Every structure is written in structure tokens, then in C-alpha cells.
PDB file of C-alpha atoms in Angstrom:
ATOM      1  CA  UNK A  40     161.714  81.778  29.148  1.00  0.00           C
ATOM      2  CA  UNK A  41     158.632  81.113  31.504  1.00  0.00           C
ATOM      3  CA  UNK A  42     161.212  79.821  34.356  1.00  0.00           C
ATOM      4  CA  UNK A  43     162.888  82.789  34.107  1.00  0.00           C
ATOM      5  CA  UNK A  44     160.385  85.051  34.007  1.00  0.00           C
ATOM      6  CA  UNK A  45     157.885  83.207  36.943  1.00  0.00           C
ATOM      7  CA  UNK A  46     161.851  83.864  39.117  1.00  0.00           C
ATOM      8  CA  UNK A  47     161.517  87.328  38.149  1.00  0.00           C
ATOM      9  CA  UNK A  48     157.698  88.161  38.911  1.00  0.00           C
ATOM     10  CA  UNK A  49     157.370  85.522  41.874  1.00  0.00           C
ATOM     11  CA  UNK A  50     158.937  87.659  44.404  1.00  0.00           C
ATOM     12  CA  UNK A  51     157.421  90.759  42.934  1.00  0.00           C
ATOM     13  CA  UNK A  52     153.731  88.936  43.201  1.00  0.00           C
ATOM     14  CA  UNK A  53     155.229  87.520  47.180  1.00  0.00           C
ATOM     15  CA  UNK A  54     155.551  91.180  48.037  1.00  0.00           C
ATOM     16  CA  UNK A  55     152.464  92.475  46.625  1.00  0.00           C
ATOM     17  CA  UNK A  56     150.360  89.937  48.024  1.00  0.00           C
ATOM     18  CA  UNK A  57     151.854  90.601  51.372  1.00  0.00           C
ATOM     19  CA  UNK A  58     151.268  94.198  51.613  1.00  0.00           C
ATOM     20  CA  UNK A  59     147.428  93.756  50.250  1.00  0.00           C
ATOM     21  CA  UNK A  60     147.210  90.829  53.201  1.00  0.00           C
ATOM     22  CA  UNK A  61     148.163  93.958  55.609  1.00  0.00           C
ATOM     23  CA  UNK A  62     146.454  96.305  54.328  1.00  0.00           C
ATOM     24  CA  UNK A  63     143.584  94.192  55.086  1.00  0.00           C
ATOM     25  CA  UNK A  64     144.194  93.055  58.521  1.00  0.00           C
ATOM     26  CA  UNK A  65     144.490  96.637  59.260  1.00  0.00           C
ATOM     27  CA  UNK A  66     141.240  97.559  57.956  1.00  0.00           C
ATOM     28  CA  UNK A  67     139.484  94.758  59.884  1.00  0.00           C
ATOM     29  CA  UNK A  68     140.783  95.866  62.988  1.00  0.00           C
ATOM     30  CA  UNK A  69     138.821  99.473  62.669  1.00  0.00           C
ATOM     31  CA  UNK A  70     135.932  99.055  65.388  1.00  0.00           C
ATOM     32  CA  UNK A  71     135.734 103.127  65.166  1.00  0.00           C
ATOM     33  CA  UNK A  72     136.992 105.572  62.837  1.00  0.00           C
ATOM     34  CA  UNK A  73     135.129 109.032  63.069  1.00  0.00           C
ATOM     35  CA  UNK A  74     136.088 112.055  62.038  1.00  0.00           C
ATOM     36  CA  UNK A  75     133.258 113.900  63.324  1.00  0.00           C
ATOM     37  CA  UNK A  76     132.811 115.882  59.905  1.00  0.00           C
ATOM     38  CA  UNK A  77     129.098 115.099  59.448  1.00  0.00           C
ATOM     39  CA  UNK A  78     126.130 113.306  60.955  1.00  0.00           C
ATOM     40  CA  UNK A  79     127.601 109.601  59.841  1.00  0.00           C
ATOM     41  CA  UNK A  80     129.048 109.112  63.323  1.00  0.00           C
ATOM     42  CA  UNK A  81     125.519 108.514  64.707  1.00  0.00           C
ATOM     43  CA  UNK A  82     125.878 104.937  63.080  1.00  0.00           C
ATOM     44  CA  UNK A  83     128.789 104.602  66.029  1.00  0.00           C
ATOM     45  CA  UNK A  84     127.213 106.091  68.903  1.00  0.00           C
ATOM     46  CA  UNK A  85     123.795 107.465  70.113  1.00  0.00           C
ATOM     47  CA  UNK A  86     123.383 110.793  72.000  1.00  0.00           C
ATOM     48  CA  UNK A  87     122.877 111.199  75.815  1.00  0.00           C
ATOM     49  CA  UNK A  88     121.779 114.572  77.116  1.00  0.00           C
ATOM     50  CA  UNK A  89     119.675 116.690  79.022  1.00  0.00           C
ATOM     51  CA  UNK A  90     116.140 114.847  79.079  1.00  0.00           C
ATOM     52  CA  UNK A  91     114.153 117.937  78.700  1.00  0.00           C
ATOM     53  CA  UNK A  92     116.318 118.562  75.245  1.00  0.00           C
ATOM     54  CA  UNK A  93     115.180 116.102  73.222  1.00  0.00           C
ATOM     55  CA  UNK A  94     114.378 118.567  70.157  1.00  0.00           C
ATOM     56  CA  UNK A  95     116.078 118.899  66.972  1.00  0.00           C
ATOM     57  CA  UNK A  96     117.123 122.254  68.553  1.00  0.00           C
ATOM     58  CA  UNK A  97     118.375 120.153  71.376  1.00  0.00           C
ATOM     59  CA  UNK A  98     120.223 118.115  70.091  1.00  0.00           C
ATOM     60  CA  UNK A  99     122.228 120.787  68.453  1.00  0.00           C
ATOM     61  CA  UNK A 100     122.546 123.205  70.856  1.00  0.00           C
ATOM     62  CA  UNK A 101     124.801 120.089  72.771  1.00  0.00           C
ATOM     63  CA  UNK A 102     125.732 118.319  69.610  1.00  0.00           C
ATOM     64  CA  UNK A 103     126.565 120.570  66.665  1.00  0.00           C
ATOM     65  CA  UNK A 104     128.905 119.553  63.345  1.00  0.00           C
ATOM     66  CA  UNK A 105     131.020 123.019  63.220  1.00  0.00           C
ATOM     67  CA  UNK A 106     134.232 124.506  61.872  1.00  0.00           C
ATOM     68  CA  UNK A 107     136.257 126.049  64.520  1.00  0.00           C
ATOM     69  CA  UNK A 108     139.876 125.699  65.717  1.00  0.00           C
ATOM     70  CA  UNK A 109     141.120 125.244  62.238  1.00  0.00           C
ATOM     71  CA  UNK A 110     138.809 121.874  61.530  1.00  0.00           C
ATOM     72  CA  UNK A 111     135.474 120.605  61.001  1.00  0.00           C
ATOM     73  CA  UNK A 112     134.703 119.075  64.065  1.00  0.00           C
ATOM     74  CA  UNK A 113     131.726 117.738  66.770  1.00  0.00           C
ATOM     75  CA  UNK A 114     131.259 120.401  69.112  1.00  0.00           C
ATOM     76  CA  UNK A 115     129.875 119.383  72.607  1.00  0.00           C
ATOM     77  CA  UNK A 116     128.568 121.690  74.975  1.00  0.00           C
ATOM     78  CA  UNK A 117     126.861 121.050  78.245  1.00  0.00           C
ATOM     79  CA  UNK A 118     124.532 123.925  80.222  1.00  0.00           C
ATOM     80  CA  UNK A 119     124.294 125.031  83.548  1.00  0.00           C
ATOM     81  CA  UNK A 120     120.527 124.278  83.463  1.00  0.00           C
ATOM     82  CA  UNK A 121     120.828 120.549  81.697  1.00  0.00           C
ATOM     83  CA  UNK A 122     119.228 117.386  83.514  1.00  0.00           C
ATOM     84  CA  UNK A 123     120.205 114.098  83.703  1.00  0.00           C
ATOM     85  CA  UNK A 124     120.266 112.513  80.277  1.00  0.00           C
ATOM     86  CA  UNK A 125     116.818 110.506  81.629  1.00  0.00           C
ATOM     87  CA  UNK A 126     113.486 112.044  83.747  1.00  0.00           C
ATOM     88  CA  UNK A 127     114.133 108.426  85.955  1.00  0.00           C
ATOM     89  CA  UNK A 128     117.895 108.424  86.485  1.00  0.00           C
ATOM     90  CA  UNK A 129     119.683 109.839  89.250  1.00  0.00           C
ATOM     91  CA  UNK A 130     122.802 110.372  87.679  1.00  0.00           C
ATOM     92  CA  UNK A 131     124.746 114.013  86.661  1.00  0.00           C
ATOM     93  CA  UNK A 132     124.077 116.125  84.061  1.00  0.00           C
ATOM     94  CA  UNK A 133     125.897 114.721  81.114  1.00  0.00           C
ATOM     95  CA  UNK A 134     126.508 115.730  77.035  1.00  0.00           C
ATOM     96  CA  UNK A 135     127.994 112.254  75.672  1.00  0.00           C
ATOM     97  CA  UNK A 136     128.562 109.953  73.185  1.00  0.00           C
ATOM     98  CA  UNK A 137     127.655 106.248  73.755  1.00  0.00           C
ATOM     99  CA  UNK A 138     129.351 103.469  71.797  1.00  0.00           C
ATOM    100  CA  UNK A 139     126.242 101.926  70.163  1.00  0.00           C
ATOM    101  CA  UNK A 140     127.800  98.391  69.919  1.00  0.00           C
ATOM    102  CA  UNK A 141     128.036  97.308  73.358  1.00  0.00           C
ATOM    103  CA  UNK A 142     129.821  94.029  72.832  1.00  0.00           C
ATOM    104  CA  UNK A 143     132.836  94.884  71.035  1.00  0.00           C
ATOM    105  CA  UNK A 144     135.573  95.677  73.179  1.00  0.00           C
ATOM    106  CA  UNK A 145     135.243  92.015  74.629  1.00  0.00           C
ATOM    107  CA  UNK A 146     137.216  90.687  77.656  1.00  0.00           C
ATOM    108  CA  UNK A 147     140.747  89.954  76.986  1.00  0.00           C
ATOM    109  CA  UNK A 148     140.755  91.769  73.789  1.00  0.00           C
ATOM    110  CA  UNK A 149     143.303  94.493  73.025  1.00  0.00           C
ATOM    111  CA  UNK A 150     142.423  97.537  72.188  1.00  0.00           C
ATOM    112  CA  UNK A 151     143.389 101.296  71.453  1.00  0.00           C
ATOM    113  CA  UNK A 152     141.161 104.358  71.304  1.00  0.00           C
ATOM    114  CA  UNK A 153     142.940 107.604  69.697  1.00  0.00           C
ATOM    115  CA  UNK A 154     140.734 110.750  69.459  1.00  0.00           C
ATOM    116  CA  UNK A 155     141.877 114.410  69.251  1.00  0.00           C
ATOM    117  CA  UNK A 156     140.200 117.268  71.731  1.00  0.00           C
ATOM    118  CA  UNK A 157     140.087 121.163  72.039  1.00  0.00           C
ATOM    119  CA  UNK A 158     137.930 122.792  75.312  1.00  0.00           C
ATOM    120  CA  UNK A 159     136.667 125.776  74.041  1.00  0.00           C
ATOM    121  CA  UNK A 160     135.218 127.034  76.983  1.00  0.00           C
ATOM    122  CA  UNK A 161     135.493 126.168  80.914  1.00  0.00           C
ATOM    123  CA  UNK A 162     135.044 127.656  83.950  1.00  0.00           C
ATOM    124  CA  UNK A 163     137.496 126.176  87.332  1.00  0.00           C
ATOM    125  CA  UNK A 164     135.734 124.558  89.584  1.00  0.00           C
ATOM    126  CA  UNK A 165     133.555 121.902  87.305  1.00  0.00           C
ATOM    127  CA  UNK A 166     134.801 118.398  87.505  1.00  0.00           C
ATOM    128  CA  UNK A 167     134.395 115.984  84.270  1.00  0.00           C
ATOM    129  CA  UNK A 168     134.442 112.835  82.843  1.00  0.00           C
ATOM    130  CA  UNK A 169     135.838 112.977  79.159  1.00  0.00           C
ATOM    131  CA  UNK A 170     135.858 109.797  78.220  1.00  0.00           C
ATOM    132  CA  UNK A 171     134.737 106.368  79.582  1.00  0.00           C
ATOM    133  CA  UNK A 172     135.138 102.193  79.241  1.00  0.00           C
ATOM    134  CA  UNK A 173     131.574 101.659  80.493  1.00  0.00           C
ATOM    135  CA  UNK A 174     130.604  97.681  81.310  1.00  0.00           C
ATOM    136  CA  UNK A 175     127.335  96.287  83.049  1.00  0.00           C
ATOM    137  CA  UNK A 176     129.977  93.653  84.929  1.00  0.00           C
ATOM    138  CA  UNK A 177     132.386  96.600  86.084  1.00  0.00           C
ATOM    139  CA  UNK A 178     134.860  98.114  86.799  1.00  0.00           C
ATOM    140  CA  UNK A 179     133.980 101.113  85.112  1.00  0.00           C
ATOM    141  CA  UNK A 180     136.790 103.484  83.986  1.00  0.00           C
ATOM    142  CA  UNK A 181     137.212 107.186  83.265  1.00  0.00           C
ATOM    143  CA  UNK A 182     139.728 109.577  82.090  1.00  0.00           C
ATOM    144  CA  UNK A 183     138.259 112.364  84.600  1.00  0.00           C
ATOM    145  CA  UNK A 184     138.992 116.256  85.467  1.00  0.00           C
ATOM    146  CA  UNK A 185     137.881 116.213  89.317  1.00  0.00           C
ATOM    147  CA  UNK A 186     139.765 118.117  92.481  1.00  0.00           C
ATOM    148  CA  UNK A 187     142.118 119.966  89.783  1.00  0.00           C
ATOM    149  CA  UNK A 188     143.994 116.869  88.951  1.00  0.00           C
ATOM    150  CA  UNK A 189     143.977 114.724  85.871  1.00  0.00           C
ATOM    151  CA  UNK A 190     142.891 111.153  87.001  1.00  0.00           C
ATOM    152  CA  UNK A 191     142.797 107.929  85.096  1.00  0.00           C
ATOM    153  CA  UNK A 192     140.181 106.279  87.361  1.00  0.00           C
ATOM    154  CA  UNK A 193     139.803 103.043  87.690  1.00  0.00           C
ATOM    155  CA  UNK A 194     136.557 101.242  89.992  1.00  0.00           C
ATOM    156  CA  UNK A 195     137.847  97.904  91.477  1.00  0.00           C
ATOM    157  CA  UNK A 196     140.672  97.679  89.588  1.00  0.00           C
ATOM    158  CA  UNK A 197     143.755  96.460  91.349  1.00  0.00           C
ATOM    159  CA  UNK A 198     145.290 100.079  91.073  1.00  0.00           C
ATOM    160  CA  UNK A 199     142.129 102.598  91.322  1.00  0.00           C
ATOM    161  CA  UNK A 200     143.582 106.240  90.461  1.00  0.00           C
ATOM    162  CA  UNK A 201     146.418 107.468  88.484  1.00  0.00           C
ATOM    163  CA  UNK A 202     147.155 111.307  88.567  1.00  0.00           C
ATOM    164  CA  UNK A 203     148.828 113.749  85.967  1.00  0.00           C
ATOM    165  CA  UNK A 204     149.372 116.705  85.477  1.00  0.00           C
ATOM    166  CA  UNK A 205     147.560 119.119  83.287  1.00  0.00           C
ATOM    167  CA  UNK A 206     144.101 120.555  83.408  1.00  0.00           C
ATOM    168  CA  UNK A 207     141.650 121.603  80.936  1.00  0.00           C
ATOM    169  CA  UNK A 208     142.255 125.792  82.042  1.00  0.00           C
ATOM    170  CA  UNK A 209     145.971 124.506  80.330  1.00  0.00           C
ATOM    171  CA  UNK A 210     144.484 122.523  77.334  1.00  0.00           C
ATOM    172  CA  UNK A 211     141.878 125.232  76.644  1.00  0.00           C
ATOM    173  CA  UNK A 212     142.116 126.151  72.953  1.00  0.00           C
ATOM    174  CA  UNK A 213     144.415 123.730  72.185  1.00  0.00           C
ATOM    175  CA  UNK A 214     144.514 120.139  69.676  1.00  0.00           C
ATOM    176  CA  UNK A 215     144.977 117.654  72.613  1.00  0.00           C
ATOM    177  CA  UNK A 216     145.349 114.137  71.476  1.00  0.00           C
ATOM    178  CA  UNK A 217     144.000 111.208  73.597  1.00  0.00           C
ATOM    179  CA  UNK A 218     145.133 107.557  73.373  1.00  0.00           C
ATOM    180  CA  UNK A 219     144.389 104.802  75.542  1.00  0.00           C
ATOM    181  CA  UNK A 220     145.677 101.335  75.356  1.00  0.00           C
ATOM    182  CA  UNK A 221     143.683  98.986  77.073  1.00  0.00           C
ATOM    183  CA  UNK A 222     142.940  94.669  77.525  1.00  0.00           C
ATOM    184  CA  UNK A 223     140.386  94.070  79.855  1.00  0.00           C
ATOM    185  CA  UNK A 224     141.119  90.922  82.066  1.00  0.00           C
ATOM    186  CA  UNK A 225     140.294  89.549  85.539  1.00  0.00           C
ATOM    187  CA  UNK A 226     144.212  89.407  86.201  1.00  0.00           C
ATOM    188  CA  UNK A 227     146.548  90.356  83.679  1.00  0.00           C
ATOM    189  CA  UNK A 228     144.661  93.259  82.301  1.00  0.00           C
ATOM    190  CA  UNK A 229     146.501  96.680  81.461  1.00  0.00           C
ATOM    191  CA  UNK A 230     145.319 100.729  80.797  1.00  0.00           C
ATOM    192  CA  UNK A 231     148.099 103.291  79.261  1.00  0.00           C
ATOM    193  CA  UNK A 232     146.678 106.308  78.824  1.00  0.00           C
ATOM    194  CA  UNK A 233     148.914 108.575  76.533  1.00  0.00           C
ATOM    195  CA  UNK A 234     148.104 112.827  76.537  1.00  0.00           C
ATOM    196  CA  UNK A 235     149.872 114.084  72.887  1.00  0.00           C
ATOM    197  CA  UNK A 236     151.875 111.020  73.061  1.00  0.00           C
ATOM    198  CA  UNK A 237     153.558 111.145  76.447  1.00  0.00           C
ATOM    199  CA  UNK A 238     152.281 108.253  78.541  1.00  0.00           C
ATOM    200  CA  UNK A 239     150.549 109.414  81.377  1.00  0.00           C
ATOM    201  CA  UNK A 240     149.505 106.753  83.638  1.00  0.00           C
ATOM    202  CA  UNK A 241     149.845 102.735  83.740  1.00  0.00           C
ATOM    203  CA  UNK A 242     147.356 100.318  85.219  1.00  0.00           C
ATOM    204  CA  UNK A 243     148.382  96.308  85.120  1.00  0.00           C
ATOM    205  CA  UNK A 244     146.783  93.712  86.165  1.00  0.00           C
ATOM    206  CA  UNK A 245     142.880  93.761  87.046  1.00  0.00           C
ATOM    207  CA  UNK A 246     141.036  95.697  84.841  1.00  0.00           C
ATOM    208  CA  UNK A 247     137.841  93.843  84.582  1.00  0.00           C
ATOM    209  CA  UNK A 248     135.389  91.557  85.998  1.00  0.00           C
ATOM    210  CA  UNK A 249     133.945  89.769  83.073  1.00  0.00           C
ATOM    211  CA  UNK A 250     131.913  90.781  80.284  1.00  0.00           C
ATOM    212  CA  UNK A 251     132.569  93.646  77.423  1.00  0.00           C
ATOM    213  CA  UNK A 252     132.298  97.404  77.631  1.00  0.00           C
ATOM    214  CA  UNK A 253     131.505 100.091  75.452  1.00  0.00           C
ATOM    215  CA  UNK A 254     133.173 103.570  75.023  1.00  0.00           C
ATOM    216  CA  UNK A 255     131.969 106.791  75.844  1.00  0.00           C
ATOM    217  CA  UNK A 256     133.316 110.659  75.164  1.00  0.00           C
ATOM    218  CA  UNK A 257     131.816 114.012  76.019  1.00  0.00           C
ATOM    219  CA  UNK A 258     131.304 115.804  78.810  1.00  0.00           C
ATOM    220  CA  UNK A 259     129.586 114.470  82.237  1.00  0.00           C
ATOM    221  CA  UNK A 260     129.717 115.490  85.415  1.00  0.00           C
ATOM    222  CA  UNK A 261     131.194 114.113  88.199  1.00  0.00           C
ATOM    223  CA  UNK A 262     130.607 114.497  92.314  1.00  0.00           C
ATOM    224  CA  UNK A 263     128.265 117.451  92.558  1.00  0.00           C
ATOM    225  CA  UNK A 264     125.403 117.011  90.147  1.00  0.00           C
ATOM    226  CA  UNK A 265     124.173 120.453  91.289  1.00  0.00           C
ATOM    227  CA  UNK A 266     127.406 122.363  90.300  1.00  0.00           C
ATOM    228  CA  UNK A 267     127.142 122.300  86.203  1.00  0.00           C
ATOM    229  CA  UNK A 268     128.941 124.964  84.641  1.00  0.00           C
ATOM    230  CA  UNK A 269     128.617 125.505  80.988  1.00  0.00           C
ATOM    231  CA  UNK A 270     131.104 124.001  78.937  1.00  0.00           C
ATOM    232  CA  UNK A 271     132.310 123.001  75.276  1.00  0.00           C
ATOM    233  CA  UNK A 272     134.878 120.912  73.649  1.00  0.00           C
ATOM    234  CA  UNK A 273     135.385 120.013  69.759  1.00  0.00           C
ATOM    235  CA  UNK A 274     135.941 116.266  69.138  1.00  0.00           C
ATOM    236  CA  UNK A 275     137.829 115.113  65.899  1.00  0.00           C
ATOM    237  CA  UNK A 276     139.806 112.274  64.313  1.00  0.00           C
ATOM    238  CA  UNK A 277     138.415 109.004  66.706  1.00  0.00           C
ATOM    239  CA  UNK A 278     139.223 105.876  66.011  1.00  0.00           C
ATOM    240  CA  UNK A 279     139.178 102.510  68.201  1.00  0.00           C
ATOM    241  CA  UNK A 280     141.118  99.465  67.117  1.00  0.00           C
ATOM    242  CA  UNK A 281     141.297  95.844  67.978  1.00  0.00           C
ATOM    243  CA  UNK A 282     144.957  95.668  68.514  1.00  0.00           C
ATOM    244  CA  UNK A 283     144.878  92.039  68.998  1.00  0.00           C
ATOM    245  CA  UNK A 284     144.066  91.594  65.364  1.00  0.00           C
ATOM    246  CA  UNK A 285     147.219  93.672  63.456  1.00  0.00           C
ATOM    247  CA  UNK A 286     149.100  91.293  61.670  1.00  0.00           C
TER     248      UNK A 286
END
């Protein structure tokens, strides 16, 4: 009787066991998940705006929890007047997000951010970073709006810029979704950038020299600091995983 019946339930337990072992590698490989329906992404990522904002009215005049677009969402707005994000930098006007744990996407790691976007309101002419892999060891990369072409922008790498088509005039009102695949290495590094899950551009080989990066979404501008133009997106459904780790 027990022979028979540990033949019967051994498999059954095999199985089980396998799927909980899963289940858990896939949870540990969550770096980010956000789904921008409340305040708790702040435990991700800490604001970066206008200096001369730094009020609770601010903050959500740029950063606001809303339902629009058929979600709950984090709408992000940048103004025409807005400063850099510090009175001592010399850097654009920006309304971001910065990754708060700035040694997790580690060299040679694999990695895949996945985030969905809707610009609410644009005007032609303003060029844009929306999203960033931002290290102090370089090369920095951006997924940028800038001379009315879609760029996956690489500094130093061994292929710099990637075009595509599209533009945020196009995207406006829409549910765009954003993934990019990415291992950061000094030679056999890669970026694939994928727009509502077409692949859009391909980087190989150098994509880093040394060192970890963090991630950054929002809004900042790019090449003419003076030339803001007010602008919103919603941001919903993020999430950042170490690839490496699936099972």
C-alpha cells in the first residue's frame, strides 16, 4: 500500500515542488515592479524637478497619481518655466524618476525594463529623453525624441545611435509599451529596445565601461535647455527584471 501510493503522489509532489521553485525564482528576479497607482513607488525612485518646486504643490503639479486614459496612473508634466532639477547644475530642465538603488543593474548582468506610456500633451519642436541607463563610469544611454526621430542613443558605445520611426505627435493619446533588453559589458554587451513589441533597434557589443547604472523615466530635455515646452505623459505598469536569474 505505501509503495504504491508514494508511486502515485511522488510525481504529483515532483511537479508541485517544481512549479513553487519557479514561481520563486521569478519573484526574486523583480528589481522593479510599479504600477504607479499610489505614492509606494517613491520606495523605487526619488523625484528630480524644477529646483524652485520643491513644495508639496510642486511636487504635484510635475508628479501627480491620476486617473486618465482609462487607468490610474503617474502623470508627469514638465513647464515651460521649470529649472534645472538643482540651483548648482547646469543641466536641462527635467521632470524624472531616478532609480533609488544605484547598484543594481550591475555590469554583465541581464536585464529587462517593461513600462507602459501615454503623452498627453506635446507641442513639435521639444526634444526629450524618456527614459535613461544612467552610470557614474559611462556610457550613458537614452531612449530620446530629438531632431523628429526616435533614437536609442548610446555614449561610447561601439554603435552610438539607432533611429526609428515614430514620434510622440503619433503616440499622443495612446498606451505605448516600452521594453528594453539590456547586459552591460565592456565587449559583449547588448541593448534591444522593443516599441509595443516590435523590436526597434539593436546594439551588440560595448555597452559599458565598468561599474552599475541606475534607471531613469520622465521627461528631460535634451540640446536646447532654453526651449522647454510644456509637456505630460502618464506612466503605468513598470517593472525591471534581472533576466540572468529566471530559472
Amino acid at each position: 500500500f505505501w509503495l504504491k501510493l508514494f508511486s502515485t503522489t511522488l510525481p504529483q509532489y515532483t511537479l508541485v515542488m517544481r512549479v513553487l521553485a519557479a514561481a520563486a525564482a521569478l519573484v526574486a528576479c523583480d528589481v522593479v515592479n510599479d504600477k504607479f497607482t499610489d505614492d509606494t513607488y517613491k520606495k523605487d525612485f526619488h523625484l528630480q524637478y524644477s529646483y524652485d518646486q520643491h513644495t508639496p504643490k510642486g511636487e504635484k503639479e510635475h508628479f501627480d497619481i491620476v486617473t486618465a486614459a482609462g487607468r490610474t496612473a503617474l502623470q508627469v508634466k514638465i513647464l515651460s518655466t521649470d529649472k534645472s532639477f538643482e540651483s548648482s547644475s547646469d543641466t536641462c530642465p527635467r521632470s524624472e524618476l531616478a532609480q533609488n538603488d544605484r547598484g543594481v543593474l550591475v555590469e554583465n548582468g541581464e536585464f529587462e525594463a517593461s513600462w507602459d506610456m501615454n503623452v498627453q500633451e506635446y507641442t513639435d519642436g521639444y526634444w526629450f529623453a524618456l527614459a535613461q541607463l544612467f552610470g557614474p563610469s559611462r556610457p550613458n544611454i537614452f531612449i530620446r525624441w530629438e531632431f523628429s526621430k526616435y533614437i536609442l542613443w548610446c555614449e561610447n558605445c561601439d554603435s552610438k545611435k539607432s533611429y526609428f520611426a515614430g514620434s510622440p505627435a503619433e503616440d499622443k493619446g495612446k498606451w505605448v509599451n516600452w521594453k528594453i533588453q539590456f547586459k552591460l559589458a565592456q565587449s559583449d554587451g547588448y541593448l534591444r529596445l522593443y516599441k509595443d513589441g516590435v523590436k526597434v533597434a539593436h546594439v551588440a557589443g560595448k555597452t559599458s565601461n565598468g561599474g552599475a547604472h541606475h534607471f531613469k523615466q520622465g521627461i528631460y530635455t535634451q540640446h536646447a535647455c532654453d526651449n522647454v515646452k510644456d509637456t505630460t505623459v502618464l506612466l503605468s505598469d513598470l517593472s525591471i527584471k534581472d533576466v540572468s536569474k529566471l530559472v
